[in-house]
Amino acid sequence: MAKVLTTCIYCGCGCGLYLISDRMKLIGAYPSQNHPVSKGCLCVKGWNSYEFVNNLQRLKKPLIKKNGKLQTVTWDKAIDRVARKFKEINKKHGPDALGFLSSAKTTNEENYLAMKLARAVFKTNNVDHCARLCHASTVAGLTAAFGSGAMTNSIEEFENAEVILVTGSDTTEQHPLIGSRIINAIDKGTTLIVIDPRKIELAKHAAIYAQPRFGADVAWINGMMNVIISEGLDAKEYIRERTEGYEELKELVKDYSLEYVEKIAGIPKDKLIDAARIYARAKKAMIVYTMGITQHTTGVDNVKSLANLAMLTGHVGFESTGVNPLRGQNNVQGACDVGALPDVYSGYQPVTNASIRKKFESAWGVKNLPDKAGLTVTEIIKSAGEGKIRGLYIIGENPVLSDPDSNQVRACLEKIEFLVVQDIFLSETAEYADVVLPAASYAEKDGTFTNTERRVQRIRKVINPPGQARADWQIICEVAERCGYKGMNYSRPSEIMDEIASVTPMYAGISYDRLEPFGLQWPCSTKEHPGTKFLHKDRFSKGKGTFSPRPYIPPNELPDEEYNFILSTGRTYWHWHTGTMTRRTSTLDREVPTAYVEIHPNDAQGLGIKKDDMLRVSSRRGRIELKARITEKSQEGSVFIPFHFKEAAANVLTNPAIDPIAKIPEYKVCAVKIEKL
Ligand code: SF4
C-alpha cells in the first residue's frame, strides 16, 4: 500500500488529505493532521474522495461520433480530428468562431494551457470557465473596490475574529471545514451575525439572525451603513487616509431609512440596528459570503456594497477582518488566477493592454495576440445557438446541467458544428460531442490547485489513469502541437508552473520545490517571498479603496399570480455540482439518492403537501417533477432545489438573465409554480 499527500478535489477549502492505494487502485483517504486547513479533519466528501476514481464508467478511450453514435478510435485519430476541424473553422470563419471552456476542477497548469491554446494557437480570447457562474461578480466587484478579487484573509483567522457576518452562504453545507471553524470561533467568544434568506444551520448559532427577502441585499447593506454613519460609528480616520468616494456613498445611503429597508428587505428595524452596531464596533470583524450574494443580476452591486460596508468600518487590511468570498470549487480561484477568463491573462493582466500583450507574445513566441475581450461562458453557449460559435472545446465542464435554462443550452449545443468534450466521465454534455477525449482524474496526475485563501498547493499522481486516459495538460499540448504550434513542449507540470511564474507577478515566487509541504499563499512576488496571509495591509492593492454607492434594484423575475413562488438553487452537503463524481460515490449517493424540493411548512399545509409527495415545479422555461421536503429552512413563499440531479435538473427552471458587468446568471431568484401530482 502507498499513501500520498494531495489536495481534496471538491470544495475551495482545499483540505490536505492522503490518498491510499493498493496495486494501482485507490482504497481510501484520510486527513493530514498538520495541514493548515484540514488539521486532522475532512468532511464526508473528502473522506470519500477516492471512490469515483475507481468507477467502471470512467472514460478509457477517445471517441468520435459516427452516424450519431460515439465510437472508439485511437488517440492519433481523435487529436487529428480536433486539430483539423478547429483549423478549418478558424480559416473559414475566423478565430472568434471558436470557443474554449476550461475547468475549475483541473489544475492551474491545465487552465493556463487551455487559455494559451485559445490565445496563442487560435488567436481568440473566447475562453472562460465556471467562475462565471459563481464568483464573476466577486472578481469584478472586489477588484473595483480593493484592486483584488480574492478572499482578503485566511481560514485560520476566523477563530480570532470578534465578529463574523455570514451572508448568502450556507457555510456548513458548502464549505464544511470553514463552517466548523466558525462554530469553533463562537465557542471561543466570537459573535456571529447571519443575514440570509434561508434559515441555514449557522443561524442556530447566531447572536443575530435576520431573514431578508431574496435579492434585497443592496437594500439591507445600505440600511446598515445608514445606521453606522448616522450613529457616528464610521471609521473616520481610516476612510480619510485609505479610501475615496465616501461623500457619494454617504449621500446615497441617506435614502435607506430603517422603514424603507424593512419594506424592501423585510428585516425588522431593531435587528438591523443591532447588527450594524455590533459589526461596526468590533475591532476585528470578518464578512463571509458566497453565491447567495453573487448569483444575481445585481451580483456586482451586492459585492461592492459589502466592500463599502467593510471599508466604512475600517474592517479591511488587518488580521481577522476583511471581505471573504468563499470559492466554491477546488480550483476556481486558480483557474481565474492563471487567466482562464476572456479579458485577462494570468495574474489578471488585461488583454487590452498593449505592453502586456507584447510580454505574452514574447513569452509564447507568437505575434498578434487578440486585443479585445472574448465571450463569457453564457455568451459562448448563446453564440453557439446563433451559429456564431462553430467550434467549442469543453474541458471538464457540464453546461447541460450547470448553466441556466437547460432546455435552451441543449438546443444551442445541438446546433454547434463541432463540439469536443474532454472529461473523466461521459457527462450529459459529452453526449452532444463530436469528439470525446478521456482525461485523468486528480489522483492520476501532478499539478497544483489554489484554494479559497489563495493557497497554491500540490496534487500528486497516486495511480495510473484507466485505459488510455491522459492528463488534461498532455492532451492540450498534443492538440497544440498537431496544430503546428511549437511552444507547448513540456515534459512535466512543474515546467508549466515555472512558465506561469515567469509571466505572472503574483505567482512569481512559486515553484514546486517551494510548495512543500502545504503550499504558499499569493501574492508571492519573489523566490524569497514567504507568501501573504492577508491582503491590503497599509494600502489597498489598487492604492486607495473605492466606495461605490449602489442603489437597490429588484431581481429580474419576481413572483406573480401564475408563478407565485420564488425558486432558489444551490448545493447540498452530500453532493457536488452536476453529480458527476458524488453520484458515483456510493456513500454519498446512498444518503441523498435523488432530487427534492424544500418548501416551508406553512406553504406545504396551504397546498396540502406532505413529506415525499411528488410535486411538479414549473417556470416560464420548463418543468420538473420531484419529491417534497418540508422544512423551515425555506422562507415562506419560496422553494429551494439542489442542482445536482439530472432526473430533475433545477436549471431547467432557472432564469438566464445576467448581471450586466459580470455576466453571472441569476440562479438565486426566479418565479415558479408548484403543483401536487
Ligand atoms: Fe474537501 Fe471541502 Fe470537505 Fe475539505 S471541506 S474535505 S476541501 S469538500
XYZ file of C-alpha atoms and ligand atoms in Angstrom:
685
model
C 0.000 0.000 0.000
C 1.096 3.564 -0.670
C -0.126 6.833 0.827
C 0.358 10.110 -0.991
C -0.311 13.631 0.295
C -2.586 15.577 -2.035
C -5.417 18.142 -2.049
C -9.163 17.436 -1.940
C -10.934 17.593 -5.309
C -14.196 19.075 -4.031
C -14.605 22.473 -2.392
C -12.429 25.571 -2.215
C -11.401 24.903 1.404
C -8.554 22.914 -0.136
C -8.116 20.338 2.636
C -4.919 18.300 2.652
C -5.507 14.562 2.545
C -3.683 11.317 1.925
C -4.928 9.010 -0.797
C -4.179 5.350 -0.127
C -3.582 2.971 -2.986
C -3.074 -0.747 -3.261
C -1.689 -2.135 -6.524
C -2.738 0.892 -8.607
C -6.234 1.063 -7.087
C -7.391 3.751 -4.655
C -8.737 2.220 -1.460
C -9.116 5.131 0.930
C -8.479 8.706 2.030
C -7.675 10.281 5.382
C -6.858 13.801 6.552
C -3.471 15.356 7.060
C -3.029 16.180 10.752
C -0.772 19.165 10.153
C -2.417 20.746 7.130
C -3.388 24.369 7.963
C -6.978 23.902 6.731
C -7.890 20.293 7.466
C -5.929 19.906 10.768
C -6.889 16.249 11.023
C -10.471 16.644 9.779
C -12.313 16.138 6.486
C -15.951 16.393 5.587
C -17.812 13.384 4.208
C -16.880 14.257 0.611
C -13.173 14.388 1.473
C -13.276 11.024 3.266
C -14.886 9.531 0.162
C -12.901 11.437 -2.443
C -11.297 8.252 -3.816
C -14.325 6.157 -4.762
C -15.425 7.803 -8.017
C -11.878 7.463 -9.381
C -12.328 3.660 -9.498
C -15.772 3.802 -11.087
C -16.149 1.466 -14.049
C -17.895 4.151 -16.095
C -14.652 6.157 -16.382
C -13.831 7.091 -19.970
C -10.910 4.967 -21.102
C -10.579 5.558 -24.837
C -11.117 8.505 -27.203
C -14.471 8.533 -29.003
C -15.624 10.052 -32.289
C -19.271 10.357 -33.318
C -20.147 8.386 -36.456
C -23.704 8.077 -37.709
C -24.944 9.681 -34.497
C -23.074 7.221 -32.240
C -19.847 7.706 -30.273
C -17.317 5.073 -31.327
C -13.871 4.179 -30.017
C -10.882 5.483 -32.013
C -7.133 5.831 -31.491
C -5.655 8.918 -29.839
C -3.974 9.752 -33.099
C -7.273 9.887 -34.969
C -9.047 11.835 -32.234
C -6.345 14.503 -31.884
C -6.055 14.746 -35.646
C -9.805 15.294 -35.987
C -9.823 18.033 -33.326
C -6.822 19.867 -34.784
C -8.057 19.589 -38.369
C -11.589 20.750 -37.615
C -10.531 23.668 -35.384
C -8.017 24.858 -38.000
C -10.687 24.572 -40.693
C -13.251 26.603 -38.725
C -10.590 29.161 -37.839
C -9.620 29.552 -41.508
C -13.192 29.717 -42.815
C -14.910 31.779 -40.130
C -12.117 33.453 -38.172
C -10.725 32.817 -34.681
C -13.797 34.131 -32.872
C -15.909 31.307 -34.321
C -14.101 29.130 -31.740
C -14.744 28.905 -28.004
C -12.950 27.198 -25.107
C -14.430 26.319 -21.721
C -11.766 25.482 -19.199
C -12.377 23.918 -15.794
C -12.207 24.850 -12.118
C -11.700 21.131 -11.393
C -8.449 20.859 -13.338
C -5.063 22.190 -12.248
C -3.556 25.660 -12.539
C -1.148 24.331 -15.129
C -4.001 22.917 -17.245
C -6.064 26.083 -17.043
C -3.036 28.108 -18.071
C -2.532 25.828 -21.066
C -6.224 25.996 -22.020
C -6.033 29.784 -22.235
C -2.681 29.570 -24.022
C -4.226 27.177 -26.557
C -7.099 29.593 -27.203
C -4.907 32.692 -27.388
C -1.519 31.659 -28.737
C -2.633 28.896 -31.107
C -6.078 30.051 -32.282
C -5.845 33.822 -31.546
C -9.153 34.134 -29.733
C -9.971 35.389 -26.238
C -13.171 33.302 -26.192
C -12.025 31.338 -23.149
C -13.837 31.163 -19.843
C -14.813 28.706 -17.119
C -17.416 28.191 -14.421
C -16.186 31.047 -12.187
C -18.540 32.959 -14.488
C -21.373 31.067 -12.835
C -20.282 31.515 -9.223
C -17.850 34.328 -8.406
C -17.561 36.513 -11.524
C -19.317 39.244 -9.540
C -16.695 38.914 -6.805
C -13.829 39.335 -9.257
C -15.474 42.431 -10.787
C -16.782 43.934 -7.527
C -13.794 43.427 -5.231
C -11.290 44.379 -7.942
C -13.132 47.691 -8.385
C -13.193 48.278 -4.609
C -9.829 46.930 -3.449
C -7.811 46.048 -6.557
C -8.036 42.280 -5.977
C -10.966 39.892 -6.320
C -9.731 37.275 -3.865
C -10.574 36.412 -0.269
C -8.771 39.089 1.755
C -7.865 36.896 4.739
C -7.015 33.311 5.657
C -9.151 30.488 7.001
C -7.212 30.252 10.270
C -8.101 33.899 11.013
C -11.806 33.122 11.555
C -11.091 31.777 15.021
C -9.682 35.120 16.208
C -12.410 37.379 14.828
C -14.502 39.323 17.312
C -17.496 39.347 14.938
C -18.290 37.273 11.854
C -21.068 38.364 9.494
C -22.224 35.495 7.268
C -24.498 36.322 4.360
C -25.592 34.368 1.309
C -23.505 31.375 2.370
C -24.760 28.052 3.713
C -21.260 27.570 5.080
C -21.655 24.291 6.965
C -23.130 22.628 3.827
C -20.893 24.156 1.167
C -17.582 24.740 2.971
C -17.852 22.338 5.909
C -14.348 22.863 7.276
C -14.810 26.644 7.295
C -18.261 26.162 8.825
C -16.677 24.226 11.685
C -14.010 26.945 12.107
C -16.804 29.477 12.533
C -18.514 27.287 15.135
C -15.154 26.889 16.943
C -14.807 30.672 16.898
C -18.246 31.072 18.510
C -17.185 28.639 21.244
C -14.181 30.884 21.869
C -16.346 34.029 22.131
C -16.872 35.313 18.568
C -20.257 36.935 17.917
C -21.974 35.586 14.823
C -24.406 37.603 12.719
C -26.254 35.692 9.984
C -28.272 37.587 7.376
C -29.614 35.077 4.879
C -32.978 34.416 3.196
C -32.619 30.726 4.110
C -32.572 29.675 7.746
C -29.217 27.960 7.441
C -27.597 25.769 10.094
C -25.361 28.626 11.288
C -28.472 30.696 12.074
C -28.921 28.474 15.144
C -25.536 29.634 16.429
C -26.012 33.329 15.640
C -26.417 36.147 18.162
C -28.479 37.863 15.460
C -30.274 36.110 12.641
C -32.164 38.223 10.116
C -34.057 36.772 7.173
C -34.133 39.252 4.273
C -36.244 38.745 1.177
C -34.433 37.207 -1.791
C -32.499 39.743 -3.863
C -32.759 42.575 -1.295
C -29.074 42.600 -0.306
C -28.144 46.072 -1.527
C -31.079 47.494 0.434
C -30.188 45.976 3.808
C -26.463 46.694 3.408
C -27.241 50.338 2.578
C -29.575 50.393 5.587
C -26.799 49.097 7.865
C -24.419 51.735 6.537
C -27.043 54.423 7.144
C -27.232 53.373 10.815
C -23.433 53.312 11.106
C -22.988 56.785 9.620
C -25.869 58.397 11.495
C -24.626 56.970 14.809
C -21.061 58.156 14.098
C -19.680 54.593 14.055
C -17.864 55.000 10.737
C -14.041 54.716 10.825
C -13.301 58.365 10.006
C -9.514 58.289 10.058
C -9.344 55.067 8.027
C -11.820 56.481 5.495
C -9.824 59.709 5.172
C -6.451 58.025 4.779
C -7.230 54.874 2.834
C -10.359 55.381 0.724
C -12.062 57.558 -1.886
C -15.711 58.214 -2.763
C -17.049 58.400 0.811
C -19.178 61.544 0.324
C -21.079 59.964 -2.598
C -21.736 56.856 -0.506
C -22.987 58.965 2.416
C -25.345 60.802 0.097
C -26.835 57.582 -1.306
C -27.313 55.629 1.922
C -29.241 58.571 3.462
C -32.224 57.384 1.415
C -32.168 53.927 3.056
C -34.118 54.658 6.206
C -34.959 51.750 8.504
C -38.610 51.947 7.426
C -37.707 51.851 3.733
C -35.299 48.928 4.228
C -37.876 46.996 6.252
C -40.372 47.486 3.439
C -37.980 46.181 0.768
C -35.957 43.578 2.643
C -38.361 42.586 5.419
C -35.706 42.949 8.158
C -37.139 44.451 11.362
C -35.565 47.798 12.301
C -34.216 46.676 15.676
C -32.361 43.721 14.165
C -30.703 45.880 11.544
C -29.655 48.450 14.174
C -28.196 45.729 16.421
C -26.342 44.101 13.522
C -24.929 47.467 12.398
C -23.729 48.389 15.898
C -22.161 45.005 16.640
C -20.351 44.856 13.289
C -19.156 48.483 13.363
C -17.985 48.497 16.996
C -15.918 45.311 16.679
C -12.141 45.659 16.445
C -11.882 42.615 14.181
C -14.891 41.787 12.030
C -14.947 39.406 9.073
C -17.557 39.178 6.323
C -18.171 35.757 4.756
C -20.285 35.369 1.643
C -20.795 33.084 -1.314
C -23.304 32.656 -4.081
C -26.337 33.971 -2.220
C -24.644 37.315 -2.827
C -23.046 36.765 -6.226
C -25.641 34.878 -8.302
C -27.931 37.802 -9.025
C -28.433 40.276 -11.830
C -27.148 42.720 -9.182
C -24.269 40.430 -8.160
C -21.584 43.068 -8.674
C -23.669 45.668 -6.794
C -24.092 43.237 -3.899
C -20.331 42.593 -3.702
C -19.466 46.295 -3.976
C -21.959 47.049 -1.198
C -20.296 44.540 1.149
C -16.922 46.103 0.281
C -18.425 49.535 1.106
C -19.601 48.231 4.487
C -16.169 46.812 5.333
C -14.292 49.974 4.317
C -16.785 52.217 6.103
C -15.920 50.482 9.381
C -12.194 50.045 8.683
C -12.504 46.259 8.575
C -10.091 45.519 5.710
C -6.310 45.233 5.756
C -5.789 43.629 9.164
C -5.752 40.120 10.629
C -9.146 38.532 11.282
C -11.046 41.211 9.361
C -11.852 41.592 5.679
C -14.283 40.528 2.988
C -14.121 36.825 2.372
C -15.826 35.295 -0.662
C -15.538 31.539 -0.163
C -14.662 29.980 -3.510
C -16.798 27.007 -4.483
C -14.745 24.534 -6.464
C -11.346 23.138 -5.569
C -9.522 25.298 -8.114
C -11.880 28.060 -9.156
C -9.516 30.592 -7.570
C -6.577 29.156 -9.505
C -8.424 28.930 -12.829
C -9.100 32.677 -12.522
C -5.545 33.418 -11.335
C -3.950 31.764 -14.353
C -6.161 33.529 -16.889
C -8.925 31.133 -17.953
C -11.055 34.263 -18.354
C -11.957 36.165 -21.541
C -10.493 39.540 -20.551
C -7.250 38.759 -18.719
C -4.085 36.678 -18.950
C -2.650 35.028 -15.844
C -2.412 37.354 -12.846
C -5.420 39.358 -14.078
C -3.275 41.172 -16.670
C -5.697 42.714 -19.191
C -5.705 41.512 -22.795
C -6.491 45.086 -23.837
C -3.107 46.384 -22.591
C -0.581 46.511 -25.457
C 2.528 46.103 -23.312
C 1.022 43.085 -21.513
C 0.166 41.523 -24.892
C 3.729 42.132 -26.015
C 5.044 40.369 -22.909
C 2.910 37.283 -23.634
C 3.743 37.364 -27.366
C 7.412 37.280 -26.482
C 6.991 34.530 -23.809
C 4.898 32.358 -26.124
C 6.803 33.081 -29.357
C 3.746 34.336 -31.257
C 2.535 37.553 -32.883
C -0.760 39.448 -32.946
C -2.483 38.193 -29.820
C -6.128 39.353 -29.919
C -6.680 42.746 -28.305
C -10.334 42.721 -27.307
C -12.008 40.752 -24.527
C -13.645 37.483 -25.606
C -17.004 35.934 -24.804
C -18.049 34.587 -21.414
C -19.460 31.081 -20.695
C -23.069 32.173 -21.111
C -22.263 34.225 -24.221
C -20.327 31.347 -25.790
C -23.285 28.969 -25.367
C -25.748 31.579 -26.657
C -23.498 32.345 -29.635
C -23.314 28.618 -30.408
C -27.105 28.649 -30.707
C -26.899 31.639 -33.032
C -24.341 29.944 -35.277
C -21.557 32.387 -34.362
C -19.505 29.900 -32.323
C -18.963 26.916 -34.615
C -16.255 25.002 -32.781
C -16.337 24.530 -28.998
C -13.799 22.754 -26.782
C -15.139 21.945 -23.303
C -12.747 20.688 -20.635
C -14.331 19.140 -17.529
C -17.485 21.264 -17.532
C -21.085 20.149 -17.865
C -23.133 23.142 -19.089
C -26.182 20.990 -19.865
C -26.747 20.725 -16.114
C -24.785 23.685 -14.756
C -25.960 26.577 -16.946
C -29.320 28.306 -16.541
C -32.285 27.375 -18.742
C -31.039 23.852 -19.603
C -33.523 23.292 -22.432
C -32.063 26.287 -24.228
C -28.485 25.094 -23.558
C -29.322 21.713 -25.127
C -30.815 23.470 -28.154
C -27.625 25.557 -28.545
C -25.320 22.535 -28.285
C -27.362 20.682 -30.882
C -26.701 23.479 -33.358
C -22.949 23.606 -32.922
C -20.876 22.432 -35.889
C -18.093 20.742 -33.909
C -18.007 20.008 -30.180
C -15.083 18.495 -28.269
C -15.578 17.350 -24.679
C -12.625 16.318 -22.524
C -13.718 14.701 -19.259
C -13.384 11.751 -16.908
C -16.987 10.517 -17.411
C -19.442 10.699 -20.294
C -21.314 13.707 -18.898
C -24.711 14.925 -20.119
C -22.779 17.471 -22.222
C -20.442 14.820 -23.670
C -23.475 13.147 -25.260
C -23.609 16.108 -27.680
C -19.899 15.881 -28.563
C -18.357 15.043 -31.926
C -15.152 14.015 -30.178
C -14.750 12.860 -26.557
C -11.268 12.811 -25.037
C -10.765 10.688 -21.861
C -8.963 12.601 -19.124
C -7.088 11.623 -15.978
C -8.615 12.398 -12.571
C -6.882 14.408 -9.832
C -5.397 11.207 -8.404
C -3.724 10.304 -11.690
C -1.615 13.393 -12.405
C 0.627 16.044 -10.879
C -0.202 19.716 -10.628
C -1.432 22.453 -8.312
C -4.780 23.802 -7.080
C -5.257 27.216 -5.449
C -7.776 27.184 -2.606
C -10.116 29.917 -1.454
C -7.497 31.581 0.771
C -5.081 31.915 -2.212
C -3.029 28.887 -1.117
C -1.305 27.271 -4.093
C -0.781 23.626 -3.202
C 0.229 20.377 -4.819
C -1.773 17.468 -6.091
C 0.228 14.348 -6.813
C -0.062 11.327 -9.032
C -1.033 8.280 -6.957
C -2.143 5.769 -9.608
C -2.174 5.482 -13.397
C -5.210 6.727 -15.347
C -7.604 3.983 -16.521
C -7.209 2.557 -20.037
C -5.781 5.141 -22.390
C -6.945 8.227 -20.446
C -4.374 11.034 -20.280
C -3.800 14.108 -18.138
C -5.557 17.229 -19.450
C -2.232 19.049 -19.798
C -0.866 16.304 -22.041
C -3.968 16.320 -24.253
C -3.929 20.114 -24.656
C -0.225 20.049 -25.566
C -0.864 17.390 -28.200
C -3.688 19.378 -29.789
C -1.455 22.480 -29.878
C 1.408 20.539 -31.404
C -0.867 18.929 -34.023
C -1.958 22.440 -34.972
C 1.674 23.266 -35.690
C 2.455 25.246 -32.529
C 5.877 24.519 -31.025
C 5.572 26.406 -27.729
C 3.897 23.709 -25.605
C 6.609 21.153 -25.323
C 6.663 20.350 -21.594
C 7.862 17.150 -20.038
C 6.211 17.699 -16.642
C 3.723 20.095 -14.966
C 6.438 21.788 -12.863
C 7.796 23.283 -16.103
C 4.382 24.788 -16.808
C 4.332 26.306 -13.312
C 7.792 27.770 -13.953
C 6.382 29.433 -17.076
C 3.353 30.724 -15.129
C 5.723 32.201 -12.522
C 7.784 33.904 -15.230
C 4.811 35.839 -16.669
C 2.600 36.268 -13.570
C 3.836 38.725 -10.912
C 1.654 37.396 -8.081
C 2.889 33.806 -8.726
C 6.499 34.870 -9.487
C 7.970 33.270 -6.360
C 6.117 29.976 -6.750
C 7.807 26.756 -7.842
C 7.129 23.129 -6.969
C 10.048 22.845 -4.562
C 8.710 25.823 -2.571
C 5.212 24.338 -2.286
C 6.293 21.584 0.126
C 4.513 20.572 2.228
C 1.373 22.730 2.392
C 1.742 25.398 -0.301
C 2.176 29.173 -0.437
C -0.424 31.952 -0.438
C -0.186 34.529 -3.202
C 0.878 37.265 -3.735
C 4.310 35.676 -3.689
C 6.432 38.018 -5.736
C 9.981 36.616 -5.421
C 11.711 33.302 -4.753
C 12.354 34.512 -1.180
C 8.834 35.857 -0.516
C 7.066 33.880 2.263
C 3.565 34.301 0.780
C 0.764 36.540 2.053
C -1.639 35.706 4.870
C -3.951 38.692 4.413
C -4.272 41.350 1.715
C -4.332 45.172 1.677
C -2.083 45.748 4.713
C -1.296 49.508 4.943
C -2.685 50.169 1.455
C -5.150 48.547 -0.936
C -3.766 46.654 -3.933
C -5.092 49.491 -6.117
C -3.862 52.284 -3.812
C -6.959 53.821 -2.254
C -10.037 51.697 -1.663
C -13.010 52.914 -3.703
C -16.527 53.276 -2.320
C -19.167 52.526 -4.985
C -22.600 53.680 -3.881
C -25.166 51.262 -5.335
C -28.940 51.740 -5.360
C -31.335 48.814 -4.787
C -32.591 47.161 -7.996
C -35.096 44.269 -7.681
C -34.406 40.811 -9.186
C -35.167 40.273 -12.871
C -38.115 37.910 -12.332
C -40.322 38.074 -9.244
C -43.440 36.024 -8.444
C -46.778 36.963 -9.980
C -50.246 35.404 -9.905
C -49.338 32.414 -12.043
C -45.751 31.763 -10.969
C -46.242 32.606 -7.331
C -43.174 31.147 -5.577
C -39.521 32.199 -5.596
C -37.099 29.437 -6.559
C -33.569 29.462 -5.198
C -30.985 26.810 -6.111
C -27.730 25.560 -4.625
C -25.733 22.578 -3.402
C -26.196 20.082 -0.575
C -23.590 18.766 1.858
C -23.646 15.311 0.259
C -23.256 16.160 -3.414
C -21.135 18.204 -5.723
C -22.217 20.283 -8.685
C -23.657 18.199 -11.510
C -23.158 14.990 -9.521
C -20.609 13.541 -11.980
C -18.368 12.406 -9.096
C -20.588 12.289 -5.988
C -23.398 10.330 -7.629
C -20.749 7.734 -8.472
C -19.729 7.538 -4.804
C -21.945 5.013 -3.034
C -21.743 6.532 0.480
C -22.835 9.934 -0.793
C -25.416 8.661 -3.256
C -26.992 6.441 -0.597
C -27.633 9.435 1.674
C -29.287 11.598 -0.979
C -30.162 9.389 -3.946
C -32.414 11.756 -5.859
C -33.764 15.264 -6.307
C -36.068 17.059 -3.882
C -37.628 20.457 -3.358
C -37.627 22.186 0.028
C -40.824 24.017 0.974
C -41.861 25.853 4.163
C -44.382 24.007 6.412
C -46.989 26.796 6.101
C -46.836 26.702 2.299
C -46.981 22.898 2.341
C -50.031 22.991 4.567
C -51.710 25.554 2.310
C -51.177 23.334 -0.726
C -51.996 20.073 1.076
C -48.439 18.770 0.555
C -46.920 16.099 2.785
C -43.313 14.873 3.033
C -42.226 12.898 -0.065
C -45.302 13.872 -2.109
C -44.386 14.249 -5.768
C -44.596 17.859 -6.956
C -44.380 19.479 -10.349
C -42.340 22.698 -10.281
C -42.682 24.871 -13.400
C -41.200 28.142 -14.559
C -41.582 30.018 -17.826
C -38.724 27.904 -19.183
C -39.650 24.344 -18.279
C -40.904 21.936 -15.641
C -39.536 19.153 -13.458
C -41.067 16.619 -11.062
C -39.532 15.776 -7.710
C -40.257 14.897 -4.057
C -41.246 17.425 -1.382
C -39.177 18.079 1.719
C -40.889 20.218 4.310
C -38.530 22.474 6.246
C -38.371 25.860 7.904
C -35.024 26.368 6.209
C -37.026 27.678 3.243
C -38.556 31.106 3.621
C -42.353 31.225 3.246
C -43.250 31.862 -0.389
C -40.004 30.307 -1.641
C -38.670 26.861 -2.523
C -35.124 25.529 -2.805
C -33.875 22.847 -5.234
C -30.313 21.429 -5.263
C -28.952 21.396 -8.809
C -27.073 18.066 -8.796
C -29.749 15.793 -10.238
C -30.167 15.200 -13.954
C -33.560 13.492 -13.489
C -34.998 16.749 -12.125
C -32.468 19.369 -13.159
C -33.074 22.639 -11.312
C -31.550 24.570 -14.190
C -34.436 23.603 -16.463
C -36.270 26.251 -14.423
C -33.675 28.977 -13.739
C -33.626 32.378 -15.373
C -30.734 33.111 -17.792
C -30.898 36.873 -17.028
C -27.363 38.058 -16.223
C -25.553 40.764 -14.291
C -24.619 43.428 -16.872
C -20.968 43.623 -15.754
C -20.012 40.150 -14.531
C -22.465 38.306 -16.828
C -23.318 35.921 -13.992
C -26.826 34.395 -14.208
C -29.494 34.994 -11.560
C -29.614 31.437 -10.173
C -30.849 32.617 -6.798
C -34.203 34.139 -7.795
C -36.797 33.183 -10.362
C -40.565 32.683 -10.318
C -42.088 29.181 -10.268
C -45.411 27.498 -9.584
C -45.925 24.357 -7.516
C -48.467 21.627 -8.248
C -49.076 18.449 -6.286
C -49.180 15.403 -8.564
Fe -12.894 18.508 0.640
Fe -14.090 20.845 1.139
Fe -14.766 18.707 2.532
Fe -12.360 19.845 2.868
S -14.343 20.755 3.361
S -12.778 17.666 2.716
S -11.903 20.509 0.757
S -15.076 19.001 0.350
